[in-house]
PDB file of C-alpha atoms in Angstrom:
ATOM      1  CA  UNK A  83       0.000   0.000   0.000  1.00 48.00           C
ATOM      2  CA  UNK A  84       1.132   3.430  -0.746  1.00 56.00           C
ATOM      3  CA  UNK A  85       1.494   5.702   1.725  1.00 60.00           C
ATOM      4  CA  UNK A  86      -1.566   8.134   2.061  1.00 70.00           C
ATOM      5  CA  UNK A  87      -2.478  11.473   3.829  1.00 84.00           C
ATOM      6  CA  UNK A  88      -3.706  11.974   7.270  1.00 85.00           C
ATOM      7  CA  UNK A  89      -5.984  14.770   8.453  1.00 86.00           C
ATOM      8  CA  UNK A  90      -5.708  15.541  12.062  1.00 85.00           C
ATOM      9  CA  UNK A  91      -7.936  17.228  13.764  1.00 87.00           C
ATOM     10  CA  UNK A  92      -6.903  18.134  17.230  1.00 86.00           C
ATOM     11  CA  UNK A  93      -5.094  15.168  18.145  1.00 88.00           C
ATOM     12  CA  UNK A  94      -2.026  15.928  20.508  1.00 85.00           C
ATOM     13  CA  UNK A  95       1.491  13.509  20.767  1.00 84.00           C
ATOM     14  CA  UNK A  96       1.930  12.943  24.430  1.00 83.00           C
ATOM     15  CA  UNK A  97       5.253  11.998  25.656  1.00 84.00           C
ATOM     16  CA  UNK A  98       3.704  10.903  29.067  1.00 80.00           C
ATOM     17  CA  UNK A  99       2.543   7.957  28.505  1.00 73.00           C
ATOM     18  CA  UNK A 100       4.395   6.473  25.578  1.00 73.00           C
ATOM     19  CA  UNK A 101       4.085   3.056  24.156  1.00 75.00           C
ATOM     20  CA  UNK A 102       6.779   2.622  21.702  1.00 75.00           C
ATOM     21  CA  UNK A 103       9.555   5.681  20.581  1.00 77.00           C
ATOM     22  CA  UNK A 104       8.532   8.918  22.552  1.00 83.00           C
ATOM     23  CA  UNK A 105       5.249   9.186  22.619  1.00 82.00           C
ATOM     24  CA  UNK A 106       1.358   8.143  21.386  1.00 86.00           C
ATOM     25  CA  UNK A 107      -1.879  10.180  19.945  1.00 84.00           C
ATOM     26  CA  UNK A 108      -4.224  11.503  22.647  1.00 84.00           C
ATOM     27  CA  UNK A 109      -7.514  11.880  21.476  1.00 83.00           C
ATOM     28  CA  UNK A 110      -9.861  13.512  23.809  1.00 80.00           C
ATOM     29  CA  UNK A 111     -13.319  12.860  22.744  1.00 76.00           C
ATOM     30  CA  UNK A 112     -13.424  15.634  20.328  1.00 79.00           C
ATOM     31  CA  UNK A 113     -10.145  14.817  18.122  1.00 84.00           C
ATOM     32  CA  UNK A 114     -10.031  12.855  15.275  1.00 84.00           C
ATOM     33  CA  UNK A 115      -7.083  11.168  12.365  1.00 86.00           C
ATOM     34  CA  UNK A 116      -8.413  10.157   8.688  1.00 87.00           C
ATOM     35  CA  UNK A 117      -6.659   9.087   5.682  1.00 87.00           C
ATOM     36  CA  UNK A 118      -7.723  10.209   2.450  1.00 86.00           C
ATOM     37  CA  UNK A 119     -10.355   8.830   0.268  1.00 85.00           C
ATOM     38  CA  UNK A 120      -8.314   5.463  -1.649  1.00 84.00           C
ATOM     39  CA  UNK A 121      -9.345   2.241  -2.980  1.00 86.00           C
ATOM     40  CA  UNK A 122      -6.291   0.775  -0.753  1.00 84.00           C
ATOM     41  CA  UNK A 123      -9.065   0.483   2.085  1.00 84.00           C
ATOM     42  CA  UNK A 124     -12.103  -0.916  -0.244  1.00 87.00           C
ATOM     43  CA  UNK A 125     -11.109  -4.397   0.819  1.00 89.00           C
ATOM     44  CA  UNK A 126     -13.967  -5.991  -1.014  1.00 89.00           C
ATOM     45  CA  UNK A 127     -14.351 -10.001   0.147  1.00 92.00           C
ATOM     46  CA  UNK A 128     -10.402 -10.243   0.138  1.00 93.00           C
ATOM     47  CA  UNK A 129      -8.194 -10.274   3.266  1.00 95.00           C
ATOM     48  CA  UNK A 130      -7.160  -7.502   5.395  1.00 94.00           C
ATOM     49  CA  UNK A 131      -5.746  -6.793   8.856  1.00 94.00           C
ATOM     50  CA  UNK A 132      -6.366  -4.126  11.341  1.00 92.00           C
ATOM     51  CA  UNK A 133      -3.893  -3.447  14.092  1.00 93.00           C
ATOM     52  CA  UNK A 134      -3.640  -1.584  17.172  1.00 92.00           C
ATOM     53  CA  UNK A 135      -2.606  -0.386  20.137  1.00 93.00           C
ATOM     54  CA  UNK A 136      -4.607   1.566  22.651  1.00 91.00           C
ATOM     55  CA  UNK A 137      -5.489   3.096  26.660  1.00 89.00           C
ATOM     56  CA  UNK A 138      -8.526   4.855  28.211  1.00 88.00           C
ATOM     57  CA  UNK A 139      -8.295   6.888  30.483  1.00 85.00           C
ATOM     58  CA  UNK A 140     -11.757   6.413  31.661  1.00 85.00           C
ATOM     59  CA  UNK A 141     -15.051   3.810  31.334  1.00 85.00           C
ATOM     60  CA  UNK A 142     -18.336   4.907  30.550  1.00 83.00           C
ATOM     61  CA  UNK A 143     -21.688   4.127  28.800  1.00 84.00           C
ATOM     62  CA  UNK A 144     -20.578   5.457  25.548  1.00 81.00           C
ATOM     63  CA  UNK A 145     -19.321   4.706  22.146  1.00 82.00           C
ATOM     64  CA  UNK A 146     -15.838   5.389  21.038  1.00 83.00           C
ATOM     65  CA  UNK A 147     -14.884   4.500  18.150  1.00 84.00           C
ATOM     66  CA  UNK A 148     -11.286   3.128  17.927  1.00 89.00           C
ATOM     67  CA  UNK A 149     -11.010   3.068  13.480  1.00 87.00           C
ATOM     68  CA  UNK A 150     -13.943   3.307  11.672  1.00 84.00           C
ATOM     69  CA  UNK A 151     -14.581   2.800   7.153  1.00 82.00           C
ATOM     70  CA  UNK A 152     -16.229   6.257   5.662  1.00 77.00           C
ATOM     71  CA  UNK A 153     -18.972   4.080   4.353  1.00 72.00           C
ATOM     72  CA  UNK A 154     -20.266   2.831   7.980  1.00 66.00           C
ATOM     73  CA  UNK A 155     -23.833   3.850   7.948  1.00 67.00           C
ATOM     74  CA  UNK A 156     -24.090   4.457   4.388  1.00 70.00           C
ATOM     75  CA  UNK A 157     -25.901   1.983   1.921  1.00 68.00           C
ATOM     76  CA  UNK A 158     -22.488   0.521   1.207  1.00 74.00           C
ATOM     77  CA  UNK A 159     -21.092  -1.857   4.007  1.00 79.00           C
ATOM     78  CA  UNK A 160     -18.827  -0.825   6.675  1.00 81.00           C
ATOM     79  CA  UNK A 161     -16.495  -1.961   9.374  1.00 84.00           C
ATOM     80  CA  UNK A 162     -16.624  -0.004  12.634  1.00 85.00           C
ATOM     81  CA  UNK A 163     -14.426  -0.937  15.947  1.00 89.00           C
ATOM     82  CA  UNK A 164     -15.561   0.842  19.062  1.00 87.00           C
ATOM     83  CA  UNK A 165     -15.017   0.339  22.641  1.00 88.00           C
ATOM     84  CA  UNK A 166     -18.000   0.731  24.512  1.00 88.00           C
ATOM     85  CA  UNK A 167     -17.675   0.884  28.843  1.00 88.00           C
ATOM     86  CA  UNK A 168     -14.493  -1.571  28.547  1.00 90.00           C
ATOM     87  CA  UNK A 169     -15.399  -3.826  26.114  1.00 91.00           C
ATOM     88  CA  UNK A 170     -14.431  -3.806  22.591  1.00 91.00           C
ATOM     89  CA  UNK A 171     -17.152  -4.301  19.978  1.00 88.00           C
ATOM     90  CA  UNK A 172     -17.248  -5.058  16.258  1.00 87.00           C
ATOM     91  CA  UNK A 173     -19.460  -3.704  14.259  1.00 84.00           C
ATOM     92  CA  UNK A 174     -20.300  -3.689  10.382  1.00 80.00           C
ATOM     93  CA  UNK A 175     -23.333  -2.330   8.559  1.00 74.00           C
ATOM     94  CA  UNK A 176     -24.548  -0.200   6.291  1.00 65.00           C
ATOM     95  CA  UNK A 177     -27.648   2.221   7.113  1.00 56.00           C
ATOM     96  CA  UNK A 178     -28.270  -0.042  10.273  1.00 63.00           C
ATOM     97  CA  UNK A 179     -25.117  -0.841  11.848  1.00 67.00           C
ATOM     98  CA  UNK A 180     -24.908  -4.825  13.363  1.00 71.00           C
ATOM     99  CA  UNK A 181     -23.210  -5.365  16.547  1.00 74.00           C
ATOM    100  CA  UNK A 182     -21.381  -8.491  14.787  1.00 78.00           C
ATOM    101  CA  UNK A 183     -18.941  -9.234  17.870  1.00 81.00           C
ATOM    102  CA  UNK A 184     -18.321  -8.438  21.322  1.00 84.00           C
ATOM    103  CA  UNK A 185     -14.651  -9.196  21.829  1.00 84.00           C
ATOM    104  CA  UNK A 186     -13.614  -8.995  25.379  1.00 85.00           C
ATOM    105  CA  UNK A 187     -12.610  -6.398  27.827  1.00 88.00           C
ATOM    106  CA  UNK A 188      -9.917  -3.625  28.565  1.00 91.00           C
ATOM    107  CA  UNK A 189      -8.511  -2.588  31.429  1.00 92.00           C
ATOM    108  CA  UNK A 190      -8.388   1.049  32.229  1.00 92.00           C
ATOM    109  CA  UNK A 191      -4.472   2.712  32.199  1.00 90.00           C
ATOM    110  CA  UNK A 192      -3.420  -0.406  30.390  1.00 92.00           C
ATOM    111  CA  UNK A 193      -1.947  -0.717  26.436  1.00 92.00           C
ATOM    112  CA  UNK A 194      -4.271  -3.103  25.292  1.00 94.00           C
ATOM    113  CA  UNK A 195      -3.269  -4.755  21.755  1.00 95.00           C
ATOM    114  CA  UNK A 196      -6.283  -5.677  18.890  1.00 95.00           C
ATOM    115  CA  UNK A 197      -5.494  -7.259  15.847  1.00 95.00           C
ATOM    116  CA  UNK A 198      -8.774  -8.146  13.319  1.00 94.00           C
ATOM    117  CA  UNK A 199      -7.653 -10.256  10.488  1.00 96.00           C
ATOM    118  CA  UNK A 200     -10.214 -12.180   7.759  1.00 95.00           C
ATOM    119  CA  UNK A 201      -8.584 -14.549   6.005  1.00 96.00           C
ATOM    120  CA  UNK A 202     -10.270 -16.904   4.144  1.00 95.00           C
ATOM    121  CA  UNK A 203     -13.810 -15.643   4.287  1.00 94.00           C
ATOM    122  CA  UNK A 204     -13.105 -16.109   8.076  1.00 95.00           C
ATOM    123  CA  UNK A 205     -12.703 -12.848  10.648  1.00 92.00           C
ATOM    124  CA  UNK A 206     -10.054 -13.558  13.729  1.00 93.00           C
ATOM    125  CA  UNK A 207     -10.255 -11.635  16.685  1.00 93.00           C
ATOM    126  CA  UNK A 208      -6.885 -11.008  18.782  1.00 95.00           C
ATOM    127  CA  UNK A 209      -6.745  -9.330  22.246  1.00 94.00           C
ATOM    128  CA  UNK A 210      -3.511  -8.813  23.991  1.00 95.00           C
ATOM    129  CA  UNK A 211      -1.941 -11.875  21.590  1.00 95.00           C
ATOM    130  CA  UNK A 212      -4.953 -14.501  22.243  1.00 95.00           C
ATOM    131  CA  UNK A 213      -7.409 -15.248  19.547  1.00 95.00           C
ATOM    132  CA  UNK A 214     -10.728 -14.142  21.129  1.00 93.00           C
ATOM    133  CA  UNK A 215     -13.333 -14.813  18.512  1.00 91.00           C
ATOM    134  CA  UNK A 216     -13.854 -15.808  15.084  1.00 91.00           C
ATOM    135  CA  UNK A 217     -16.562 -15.701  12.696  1.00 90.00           C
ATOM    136  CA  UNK A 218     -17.828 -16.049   9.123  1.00 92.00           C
ATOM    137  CA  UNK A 219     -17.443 -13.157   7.066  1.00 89.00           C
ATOM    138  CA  UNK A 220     -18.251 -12.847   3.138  1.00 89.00           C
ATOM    139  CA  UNK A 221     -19.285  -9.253   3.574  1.00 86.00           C
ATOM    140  CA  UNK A 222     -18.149  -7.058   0.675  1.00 87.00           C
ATOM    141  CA  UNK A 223     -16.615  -3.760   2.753  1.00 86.00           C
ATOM    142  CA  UNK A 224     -16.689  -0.728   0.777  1.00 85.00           C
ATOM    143  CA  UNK A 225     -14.870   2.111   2.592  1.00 84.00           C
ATOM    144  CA  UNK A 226     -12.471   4.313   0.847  1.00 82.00           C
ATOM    145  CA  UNK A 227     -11.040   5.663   3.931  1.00 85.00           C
ATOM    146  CA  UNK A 228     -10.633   5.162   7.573  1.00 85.00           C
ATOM    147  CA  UNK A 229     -11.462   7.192  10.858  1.00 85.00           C
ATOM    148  CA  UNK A 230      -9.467   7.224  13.931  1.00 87.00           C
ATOM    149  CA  UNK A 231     -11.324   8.403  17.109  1.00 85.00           C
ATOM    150  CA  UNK A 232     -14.498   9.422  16.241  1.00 72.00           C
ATOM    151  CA  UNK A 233     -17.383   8.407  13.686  1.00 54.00           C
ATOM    152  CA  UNK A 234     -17.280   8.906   9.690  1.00 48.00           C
ATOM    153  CA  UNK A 235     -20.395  11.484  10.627  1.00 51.00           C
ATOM    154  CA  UNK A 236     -18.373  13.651  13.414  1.00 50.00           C
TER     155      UNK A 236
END
């Protein structure tokens, strides 16, 4: 993949807490990274892999979204990843999102490591190394571009 560009909107390097080199992203509720609009991320039925690292700060009743495709919520199929309390959901859709996975907890003040990988027609759920959940998964995603702390709508 080539290398594409990143909007940021308010997100802050903090040396503080650093996970690897000097530092990480702090998003605060209101902050947001996206890549421009490519077919690189329109990973039709074929493989793909999403990979993180990530820490709250806090737990609550809401939805934050970890990476989210532009086309969640749109007639064209999505992949969203949110954390919601301290669990980590999947979710794909188009107008109505499906919660398609609820794939285990986080601790608060902790690095917690997700990996999603569908190979095969099959999604694989890692969480701090372990696989935590699989499932079936033909769905044709159509994003163009991906969101980083906060929905494609804001």
């Amino acid at each position: 993949m080539l290398f594409r560009s990143i909007t940021n909107s308010n997100v802050i390097w903090r040396t503080s807490s650093p996970k690897f080199y000097d530092g990480a992203a702090y998003f605060n509720g209101a902050s947001a990274l996206n890549t421009s609009t490519s077919a690189d991320f329109t990973f039709g039925t074929g493989p793909f892999t999403y990979e993180l690292w990530f820490q709250t700060a806090a737990v609550d009743a809401t939805y934050k979204a970890l990476i989210m495709g532009d086309k969640y919520g749109t007639a064209t199929q999505g992949l969203a990843i949110y954390l919601y309390g301290s669990e980590v959901r999947l979710w794909r859709g188009g107008v109505s999102g499906v919660n398609i996975l609820n794939v285990g907890t986080v601790t608060v003040n902790t690095w917690t490591h997700l990996a999603i990988v569908r190979s095969n027609g099959v999604l694989l759920v890692y969480l701090q190394g372990a696989l935590v959940a699989s499932l079936a998964d033909a769905t044709t995603y159509g994003d163009t571009a991906l969101y980083f702390g906060r929905n494609s709508n804001g």
